[in-house]
């Protein structure tokens, strides 16, 4: 084991990660007035980047719709959600489409049977990092997949896995 890594791990107590996992929840009450900075979004994406994946392929892709920076894309995605999810997701500052690649990037490896698993792990890394930053990330499956594919020109090379709402809890 790398000595530097050992030192960093010893700084965390045995309960730190478990406490964070317990604190994370999928609430439905977002503060509609608090924007998320680009710096914070970069940190969330760094957590995703550090997620392990089969052959290091990183099969996940994200379409990030920020209410502050691109209201039209954000509204387009909000309208793809089931009505029950629209009621509360309307106050989240960020809506993210989570995609998984059907095939490995290297064509000789063929179909990536682990892509959905790896993308789920990346989504969880994003949600845990959000919790560590006092943000709330709520992953949902209640959306119109075909509508997302059409409205966002999603290639047949990808599966639409979920939509994740991110924001500050009210």
PDB file of N, CA and C in Angstrom, residues 80-141:
ATOM      1  N   UNK A  80     -39.514  16.463 -18.772  1.00  0.00           N
ATOM      2  CA  UNK A  80     -39.386  15.033 -19.076  1.00  0.00           C
ATOM      3  C   UNK A  80     -39.638  14.166 -17.843  1.00  0.00           C
ATOM      4  N   UNK A  81     -39.698  14.796 -16.672  1.00  0.00           N
ATOM      5  CA  UNK A  81     -39.927  14.050 -15.435  1.00  0.00           C
ATOM      6  C   UNK A  81     -41.405  13.721 -15.279  1.00  0.00           C
ATOM      7  N   UNK A  82     -41.683  12.634 -14.547  1.00  0.00           N
ATOM      8  CA  UNK A  82     -43.059  12.330 -14.185  1.00  0.00           C
ATOM      9  C   UNK A  82     -43.618  13.507 -13.398  1.00  0.00           C
ATOM     10  N   UNK A  83     -44.908  13.708 -13.501  1.00  0.00           N
ATOM     11  CA  UNK A  83     -45.552  14.839 -12.830  1.00  0.00           C
ATOM     12  C   UNK A  83     -45.273  14.851 -11.326  1.00  0.00           C
ATOM     13  N   UNK A  84     -45.265  13.683 -10.712  1.00  0.00           N
ATOM     14  CA  UNK A  84     -45.016  13.616  -9.261  1.00  0.00           C
ATOM     15  C   UNK A  84     -43.607  14.101  -8.910  1.00  0.00           C
ATOM     16  N   UNK A  85     -42.640  13.883  -9.783  1.00  0.00           N
ATOM     17  CA  UNK A  85     -41.275  14.371  -9.549  1.00  0.00           C
ATOM     18  C   UNK A  85     -41.131  15.854  -9.895  1.00  0.00           C
ATOM     19  N   UNK A  86     -41.881  16.317 -10.881  1.00  0.00           N
ATOM     20  CA  UNK A  86     -41.820  17.735 -11.257  1.00  0.00           C
ATOM     21  C   UNK A  86     -42.220  18.635 -10.096  1.00  0.00           C
ATOM     22  N   UNK A  87     -43.164  18.161  -9.274  1.00  0.00           N
ATOM     23  CA  UNK A  87     -43.689  18.977  -8.171  1.00  0.00           C
ATOM     24  C   UNK A  87     -42.597  19.433  -7.212  1.00  0.00           C
ATOM     25  N   UNK A  88     -41.632  18.580  -6.946  1.00  0.00           N
ATOM     26  CA  UNK A  88     -40.570  18.948  -6.004  1.00  0.00           C
ATOM     27  C   UNK A  88     -39.250  19.280  -6.713  1.00  0.00           C
ATOM     28  N   UNK A  89     -38.960  18.650  -7.854  1.00  0.00           N
ATOM     29  CA  UNK A  89     -37.690  18.881  -8.563  1.00  0.00           C
ATOM     30  C   UNK A  89     -37.617  20.289  -9.152  1.00  0.00           C
ATOM     31  N   UNK A  90     -38.749  20.953  -9.276  1.00  0.00           N
ATOM     32  CA  UNK A  90     -38.782  22.319  -9.824  1.00  0.00           C
ATOM     33  C   UNK A  90     -37.956  23.306  -9.005  1.00  0.00           C
ATOM     34  N   UNK A  91     -37.674  22.963  -7.747  1.00  0.00           N
ATOM     35  CA  UNK A  91     -36.894  23.856  -6.890  1.00  0.00           C
ATOM     36  C   UNK A  91     -35.406  23.514  -6.848  1.00  0.00           C
ATOM     37  N   UNK A  92     -35.007  22.400  -7.454  1.00  0.00           N
ATOM     38  CA  UNK A  92     -33.584  22.025  -7.503  1.00  0.00           C
ATOM     39  C   UNK A  92     -32.872  22.906  -8.528  1.00  0.00           C
ATOM     40  N   UNK A  93     -31.671  23.335  -8.209  1.00  0.00           N
ATOM     41  CA  UNK A  93     -30.915  24.204  -9.112  1.00  0.00           C
ATOM     42  C   UNK A  93     -30.300  23.451 -10.287  1.00  0.00           C
ATOM     43  N   UNK A  94     -30.015  22.172 -10.063  1.00  0.00           N
ATOM     44  CA  UNK A  94     -29.348  21.360 -11.086  1.00  0.00           C
ATOM     45  C   UNK A  94     -30.170  20.104 -11.334  1.00  0.00           C
ATOM     46  N   UNK A  95     -30.365  19.770 -12.596  1.00  0.00           N
ATOM     47  CA  UNK A  95     -30.933  18.483 -12.999  1.00  0.00           C
ATOM     48  C   UNK A  95     -29.917  17.826 -13.927  1.00  0.00           C
ATOM     49  N   UNK A  96     -29.626  16.568 -13.658  1.00  0.00           N
ATOM     50  CA  UNK A  96     -28.576  15.858 -14.392  1.00  0.00           C
ATOM     51  C   UNK A  96     -29.138  14.587 -15.008  1.00  0.00           C
ATOM     52  N   UNK A  97     -28.891  14.393 -16.289  1.00  0.00           N
ATOM     53  CA  UNK A  97     -29.210  13.117 -16.936  1.00  0.00           C
ATOM     54  C   UNK A  97     -27.982  12.230 -16.807  1.00  0.00           C
ATOM     55  N   UNK A  98     -28.180  11.055 -16.246  1.00  0.00           N
ATOM     56  CA  UNK A  98     -27.099  10.080 -16.093  1.00  0.00           C
ATOM     57  C   UNK A  98     -27.220   9.047 -17.214  1.00  0.00           C
ATOM     58  N   UNK A  99     -26.137   8.885 -17.969  1.00  0.00           N
ATOM     59  CA  UNK A  99     -26.103   7.960 -19.107  1.00  0.00           C
ATOM     60  C   UNK A  99     -24.995   6.936 -18.911  1.00  0.00           C
ATOM     61  N   UNK A 100     -25.201   5.736 -19.456  1.00  0.00           N
ATOM     62  CA  UNK A 100     -24.118   4.741 -19.471  1.00  0.00           C
ATOM     63  C   UNK A 100     -23.887   4.287 -20.908  1.00  0.00           C
ATOM     64  N   UNK A 101     -22.621   4.168 -21.268  1.00  0.00           N
ATOM     65  CA  UNK A 101     -22.249   3.731 -22.620  1.00  0.00           C
ATOM     66  C   UNK A 101     -22.516   2.237 -22.762  1.00  0.00           C
ATOM     67  N   UNK A 102     -23.065   1.838 -23.887  1.00  0.00           N
ATOM     68  CA  UNK A 102     -23.362   0.423 -24.119  1.00  0.00           C
ATOM     69  C   UNK A 102     -22.110  -0.380 -24.447  1.00  0.00           C
ATOM     70  N   UNK A 103     -21.117   0.280 -25.019  1.00  0.00           N
ATOM     71  CA  UNK A 103     -19.895  -0.410 -25.432  1.00  0.00           C
ATOM     72  C   UNK A 103     -18.668   0.252 -24.825  1.00  0.00           C
ATOM     73  N   UNK A 104     -17.599  -0.518 -24.732  1.00  0.00           N
ATOM     74  CA  UNK A 104     -16.326   0.032 -24.282  1.00  0.00           C
ATOM     75  C   UNK A 104     -15.832   1.054 -25.297  1.00  0.00           C
ATOM     76  N   UNK A 105     -15.025   1.984 -24.856  1.00  0.00           N
ATOM     77  CA  UNK A 105     -14.458   2.995 -25.758  1.00  0.00           C
ATOM     78  C   UNK A 105     -13.559   2.359 -26.807  1.00  0.00           C
ATOM     79  N   UNK A 106     -12.792   1.348 -26.398  1.00  0.00           N
ATOM     80  CA  UNK A 106     -11.948   0.628 -27.355  1.00  0.00           C
ATOM     81  C   UNK A 106     -12.827  -0.398 -28.060  1.00  0.00           C
ATOM     82  N   UNK A 107     -12.942  -0.268 -29.364  1.00  0.00           N
ATOM     83  CA  UNK A 107     -13.881  -1.093 -30.129  1.00  0.00           C
ATOM     84  C   UNK A 107     -13.592  -2.589 -30.038  1.00  0.00           C
ATOM     85  N   UNK A 108     -12.344  -2.976 -29.783  1.00  0.00           N
ATOM     86  CA  UNK A 108     -12.020  -4.402 -29.722  1.00  0.00           C
ATOM     87  C   UNK A 108     -12.556  -5.069 -28.453  1.00  0.00           C
ATOM     88  N   UNK A 109     -13.009  -4.289 -27.483  1.00  0.00           N
ATOM     89  CA  UNK A 109     -13.532  -4.857 -26.242  1.00  0.00           C
ATOM     90  C   UNK A 109     -15.033  -5.138 -26.320  1.00  0.00           C
ATOM     91  N   UNK A 110     -15.725  -4.550 -27.275  1.00  0.00           N
ATOM     92  CA  UNK A 110     -17.137  -4.846 -27.490  1.00  0.00           C
ATOM     93  C   UNK A 110     -18.069  -4.252 -26.446  1.00  0.00           C
ATOM     94  N   UNK A 111     -19.146  -4.999 -26.182  1.00  0.00           N
ATOM     95  CA  UNK A 111     -20.190  -4.532 -25.275  1.00  0.00           C
ATOM     96  C   UNK A 111     -19.684  -4.458 -23.836  1.00  0.00           C
ATOM     97  N   UNK A 112     -20.071  -3.397 -23.156  1.00  0.00           N
ATOM     98  CA  UNK A 112     -19.672  -3.212 -21.760  1.00  0.00           C
ATOM     99  C   UNK A 112     -20.821  -3.662 -20.855  1.00  0.00           C
ATOM    100  N   UNK A 113     -20.734  -4.897 -20.387  1.00  0.00           N
ATOM    101  CA  UNK A 113     -21.778  -5.468 -19.542  1.00  0.00           C
ATOM    102  C   UNK A 113     -21.792  -4.857 -18.143  1.00  0.00           C
ATOM    103  N   UNK A 114     -20.751  -4.134 -17.776  1.00  0.00           N
ATOM    104  CA  UNK A 114     -20.617  -3.560 -16.441  1.00  0.00           C
ATOM    105  C   UNK A 114     -20.937  -2.071 -16.411  1.00  0.00           C
ATOM    106  N   UNK A 115     -21.275  -1.503 -17.545  1.00  0.00           N
ATOM    107  CA  UNK A 115     -21.462  -0.049 -17.650  1.00  0.00           C
ATOM    108  C   UNK A 115     -22.556   0.478 -16.725  1.00  0.00           C
ATOM    109  N   UNK A 116     -23.681  -0.219 -16.654  1.00  0.00           N
ATOM    110  CA  UNK A 116     -24.764   0.257 -15.795  1.00  0.00           C
ATOM    111  C   UNK A 116     -24.346   0.217 -14.328  1.00  0.00           C
ATOM    112  N   UNK A 117     -23.660  -0.851 -13.947  1.00  0.00           N
ATOM    113  CA  UNK A 117     -23.146  -0.964 -12.580  1.00  0.00           C
ATOM    114  C   UNK A 117     -22.175   0.173 -12.287  1.00  0.00           C
ATOM    115  N   UNK A 118     -21.223   0.381 -13.173  1.00  0.00           N
ATOM    116  CA  UNK A 118     -20.214   1.421 -12.975  1.00  0.00           C
ATOM    117  C   UNK A 118     -20.842   2.812 -12.912  1.00  0.00           C
ATOM    118  N   UNK A 119     -21.842   3.047 -13.746  1.00  0.00           N
ATOM    119  CA  UNK A 119     -22.524   4.341 -13.744  1.00  0.00           C
ATOM    120  C   UNK A 119     -23.289   4.539 -12.442  1.00  0.00           C
ATOM    121  N   UNK A 120     -23.904   3.480 -11.944  1.00  0.00           N
ATOM    122  CA  UNK A 120     -24.571   3.566 -10.640  1.00  0.00           C
ATOM    123  C   UNK A 120     -23.596   3.911  -9.531  1.00  0.00           C
ATOM    124  N   UNK A 121     -22.402   3.321  -9.588  1.00  0.00           N
ATOM    125  CA  UNK A 121     -21.369   3.629  -8.590  1.00  0.00           C
ATOM    126  C   UNK A 121     -20.946   5.094  -8.697  1.00  0.00           C
ATOM    127  N   UNK A 122     -20.811   5.590  -9.921  1.00  0.00           N
ATOM    128  CA  UNK A 122     -20.441   6.998 -10.126  1.00  0.00           C
ATOM    129  C   UNK A 122     -21.541   7.924  -9.606  1.00  0.00           C
ATOM    130  N   UNK A 123     -22.790   7.543  -9.839  1.00  0.00           N
ATOM    131  CA  UNK A 123     -23.906   8.340  -9.328  1.00  0.00           C
ATOM    132  C   UNK A 123     -23.866   8.403  -7.801  1.00  0.00           C
ATOM    133  N   UNK A 124     -23.558   7.267  -7.180  1.00  0.00           N
ATOM    134  CA  UNK A 124     -23.488   7.236  -5.717  1.00  0.00           C
ATOM    135  C   UNK A 124     -22.326   8.094  -5.209  1.00  0.00           C
ATOM    136  N   UNK A 125     -21.211   8.074  -5.911  1.00  0.00           N
ATOM    137  CA  UNK A 125     -20.086   8.934  -5.530  1.00  0.00           C
ATOM    138  C   UNK A 125     -20.506  10.403  -5.583  1.00  0.00           C
ATOM    139  N   UNK A 126     -21.237  10.771  -6.622  1.00  0.00           N
ATOM    140  CA  UNK A 126     -21.745  12.137  -6.751  1.00  0.00           C
ATOM    141  C   UNK A 126     -22.660  12.466  -5.574  1.00  0.00           C
ATOM    142  N   UNK A 127     -23.552  11.548  -5.228  1.00  0.00           N
ATOM    143  CA  UNK A 127     -24.500  11.802  -4.144  1.00  0.00           C
ATOM    144  C   UNK A 127     -23.805  11.899  -2.787  1.00  0.00           C
ATOM    145  N   UNK A 128     -22.810  11.043  -2.544  1.00  0.00           N
ATOM    146  CA  UNK A 128     -22.061  11.127  -1.285  1.00  0.00           C
ATOM    147  C   UNK A 128     -21.272  12.431  -1.200  1.00  0.00           C
ATOM    148  N   UNK A 129     -20.630  12.812  -2.298  1.00  0.00           N
ATOM    149  CA  UNK A 129     -19.880  14.068  -2.306  1.00  0.00           C
ATOM    150  C   UNK A 129     -20.824  15.237  -2.075  1.00  0.00           C
ATOM    151  N   UNK A 130     -21.997  15.195  -2.682  1.00  0.00           N
ATOM    152  CA  UNK A 130     -22.987  16.253  -2.465  1.00  0.00           C
ATOM    153  C   UNK A 130     -23.334  16.350  -0.980  1.00  0.00           C
ATOM    154  N   UNK A 131     -23.558  15.219  -0.338  1.00  0.00           N
ATOM    155  CA  UNK A 131     -23.880  15.218   1.096  1.00  0.00           C
ATOM    156  C   UNK A 131     -22.740  15.825   1.909  1.00  0.00           C
ATOM    157  N   UNK A 132     -21.503  15.520   1.527  1.00  0.00           N
ATOM    158  CA  UNK A 132     -20.337  16.066   2.232  1.00  0.00           C
ATOM    159  C   UNK A 132     -20.256  17.586   2.089  1.00  0.00           C
ATOM    160  N   UNK A 133     -20.894  18.125   1.063  1.00  0.00           N
ATOM    161  CA  UNK A 133     -20.865  19.565   0.787  1.00  0.00           C
ATOM    162  C   UNK A 133     -22.158  20.255   1.231  1.00  0.00           C
ATOM    163  N   UNK A 134     -22.975  19.545   2.015  1.00  0.00           N
ATOM    164  CA  UNK A 134     -24.275  20.056   2.466  1.00  0.00           C
ATOM    165  C   UNK A 134     -25.222  20.345   1.310  1.00  0.00           C
ATOM    166  N   UNK A 135     -25.066  19.593   0.243  1.00  0.00           N
ATOM    167  CA  UNK A 135     -26.002  19.620  -0.877  1.00  0.00           C
ATOM    168  C   UNK A 135     -26.849  18.355  -0.795  1.00  0.00           C
ATOM    169  N   UNK A 136     -27.994  18.388  -1.421  1.00  0.00           N
ATOM    170  CA  UNK A 136     -28.837  17.202  -1.470  1.00  0.00           C
ATOM    171  C   UNK A 136     -28.951  16.755  -2.926  1.00  0.00           C
ATOM    172  N   UNK A 137     -28.673  15.485  -3.161  1.00  0.00           N
ATOM    173  CA  UNK A 137     -28.797  14.899  -4.501  1.00  0.00           C
ATOM    174  C   UNK A 137     -29.823  13.777  -4.426  1.00  0.00           C
ATOM    175  N   UNK A 138     -30.836  13.859  -5.260  1.00  0.00           N
ATOM    176  CA  UNK A 138     -31.931  12.885  -5.270  1.00  0.00           C
ATOM    177  C   UNK A 138     -31.994  12.247  -6.657  1.00  0.00           C
ATOM    178  N   UNK A 139     -31.665  10.972  -6.708  1.00  0.00           N
ATOM    179  CA  UNK A 139     -31.705  10.227  -7.970  1.00  0.00           C
ATOM    180  C   UNK A 139     -33.118   9.692  -8.177  1.00  0.00           C
ATOM    181  N   UNK A 140     -33.598   9.782  -9.410  1.00  0.00           N
ATOM    182  CA  UNK A 140     -34.965   9.319  -9.678  1.00  0.00           C
ATOM    183  C   UNK A 140     -35.051   8.542 -10.984  1.00  0.00           C
ATOM    184  N   UNK A 141     -36.018   7.652 -11.010  1.00  0.00           N
ATOM    185  CA  UNK A 141     -36.285   6.869 -12.206  1.00  0.00           C
ATOM    186  C   UNK A 141     -37.608   7.243 -12.856  1.00  0.00           C
TER     187      UNK A 141
END
